[in-house]
Amino acid sequence: MAIKIPALGSIYIESCRRHGVAPRTGFLSALFKADVKKSRHELCVLEILLDHVKDVDFHPLLEVTTRIGDSEIEAVDVLNESSCALNGEYALVLIRSIDQKLRIVDLQDLSFGKDFLRDVSQRGLQCQVLNLRSSHFRKLNLVGEFLRLHTLNLDYSTMLSSFREDCFSSMPNLMCLSMCETRISNLWTTIAALSKLPSLVELRFQNWICCNDVGSSGSSVGDDQTGPSQPSNASHLEMPPISLNLLIDLDVMTEQAIRNLLPFSMNQNFQNANEDSLDDSEVDFSIHLENDQLDSSHSAPPGWNREINLPSEATSAALSNQNGEESSEGAISGHVADVSFKYISEHASPICFEQHYREFMIASIPQLRVLDNLPIRNIDREMANLTFFKHFERLPYRRSDKESVVSILQKREIRAIPSSFRTQKQMPMDPVGKSQHSYARSLCAAKMGSSAWPYMHSLSISGNDLGDENGSFRPRQFEYHPTNSSLMVFGTLDGEVVVVNHEKQKIVSYIPSFGTMNSVLGLCWLKHFPSRLIAGSDNGSLKLYDIQHFPSTSNGLRTASSVTFDEFDQLTSVHVNSTDELFLASGYSKNVALYDINSGRRLQVFTDMHQEHINVVKFSNRSPSIFATSSFDQDIKMWDLRQKPIRPCYTATSSKGNVMVCFSPDDHYLLASAVDNEVKQLLAADGSLHLDFQIPATGSSQNYTRSYYLNGKDYIISGSCDEHVVRVCCAQTGRRLRDISLEGKASGSSMFVQSLRGDPFRPFNMSILAAYTRPSSKSEIVKVNLLASSECNKEASSGGSSFPFNSMGG
């Protein structure tokens, strides 16, 4: 027979007496309220408030919670609204002892510490609703069993920026997820994590709310409640919730008119007569759930309405006075049927400001029915799919379906078998043969499609190899070797030049500054003499080093013999032509200098080539006399040494100052990068625009953008010094393939992109020179392999293979 609720009270009081603890009146009151609900034939819910519970109260409470399973109590809510003195381990034991009757857990992990959060993440909970506000986690890793969880609220977890690869893997019944006011920004890793939630139908990263400007005092419906998922002590805008009865008269409002009033181009539309209909209630994570999906006894936390009535199809009569316009500060204003209103986004996470965010989410989560409080109609999904196809790629090389590596290798082997020896099962699925090049591309697509978290690690090179235990390098520029896949050179802020085997993370050659070099800003390998390189520093010093002809040093490392050239003041860029005979230098001037490598002489200085300083100069990859210059005067110019560059072959103009330019590997295109993400691909033949990548601008005039090709001309990478993300785009369509987010090692530390290069030997591999925003932190070179998962071990991902299929984050 079930234990009566008064009997639980008696058990608790007796246990308190035995342990010499005064009974907590709050707990006794909660038992009384549960008994009253029982007598009224309501759902018998016991609310346990942990706010003032102390360690001495643990054992009496545990005696009660372990017997709740055999009692009349039907559900238990465990709440924590402020700081709590109870030990985190005790809190977990209490919560887990409730077992199957645990309904809502509403906690602030600041009260219980990191160990509490780690235990919850690894072992899971039996609750149905989990509200967790945390400042501890940066990468969410909820891998424990949350088999009964249907609602997860992580709002105001202000340090949360990304997800571990296995996050959400044991939440088969999660239907509602909220992550407002977090630091989540990466569309791809977010979708990859959410894809593990087969039941997800409601999602929000922000709250779209509506304010009635006419005939309203501005107070919310239900003044005694805070906004959705809003902590009770947090301030919020006092506005009425979204209510169609407040906004529109459906008898005179067309569907298109309704759509035009909703924010931006995000297609926040209302469903038609074949779908649900909207009533007067708040649309805060609201959706009608079928009885077999959620027991009616399982109530949701405040701000998560379980039912909405979406409007039926509006009549065809158009509103002649319909007027909607976008206003500043993320608000949309409009006027319908003598009612003025404004939509405002509250508590938005950074991901909401990503271009085409809403369409990306809708197209990537087919079962989703509500996003950011706004319902999703069939037409919204159709438009989202079109937008996604126009602006994004799911897989490289236009592959549409994910394939396993094993499947691709099997197809290749079957095609390699002579047709006369093939069995019926071994006949190819399609009659058209595939080249090895096509198989390589398919393998790339398969590897990239297997994980949205590419393998990333810092190049671990220090002065220890030089016998300096405290020494560490401060890289400022780097270049891959053009013919040796294992070598890379980087120059430092202290004037050092260091050649490393980046596969083994070992120093090959070290060239100290000798007091003559400042920050090394220009580096370029010679192609036909692989042991030689040009290095230039910001004080104008220019040297040719040969790391092969070197004297022995005491520690066995190579030093390099050198040739000194005439200085070029305030140098920023050097580049060698395709025959290794000449190189160019540019810098904070309007001039470009031409040097002869064999003689060591400066041949000529071309003056006034631009109206402002020339940041980068580049020779073409195949023609030894063709070169391009990029200047902050907004011009890109092509020159030919055979014509004694008095006037350019052509000039292409950007809308902002140009940071850099480079040729595609086949010299068919120029990739021009101007300030604040203005990245364009030009035809090298005449400078005409081939493709505008339309990367969103930040509005910063100091956001210097750099872009390069990956190995080959199919994809480019682009990063900027005010942003922590590197974008990978198709060089033929401009569509985005991936975003790679950089995350600092320490909590709260931010990184930005100082420079980057594609690995010339490995598909979809690159290195990023990343710097921290804190002046005391040192920059580092981060290696990225988009074809390997972040779960792969370092050895497999950084091995010597030029096509490492045996093998990302922040």
XYZ file of C-alpha atoms in Angstrom, residues 466 497 499 507-512 514 531 545-562:
29
model
C 67.605 24.891 -28.404
C 63.375 32.556 -38.427
C 62.258 26.049 -39.923
C 62.928 22.308 -35.182
C 65.026 21.706 -38.318
C 66.835 25.034 -38.498
C 66.995 28.050 -36.220
C 68.143 31.491 -37.345
C 68.479 33.996 -34.507
C 71.420 38.812 -34.251
C 66.770 24.816 -49.010
C 68.998 32.013 -46.144
C 70.212 28.588 -47.222
C 69.489 26.030 -44.508
C 71.440 23.316 -46.339
C 74.855 24.972 -46.203
C 75.301 25.369 -42.513
C 78.035 25.048 -39.899
C 77.543 22.557 -37.096
C 76.200 23.792 -33.767
C 76.684 22.367 -30.326
C 73.124 21.127 -30.034
C 73.069 19.558 -33.505
C 70.648 22.062 -35.003
C 71.245 23.718 -38.341
C 71.942 27.370 -38.725
C 71.923 28.976 -42.146
C 74.263 30.886 -44.384
C 72.784 34.128 -45.669
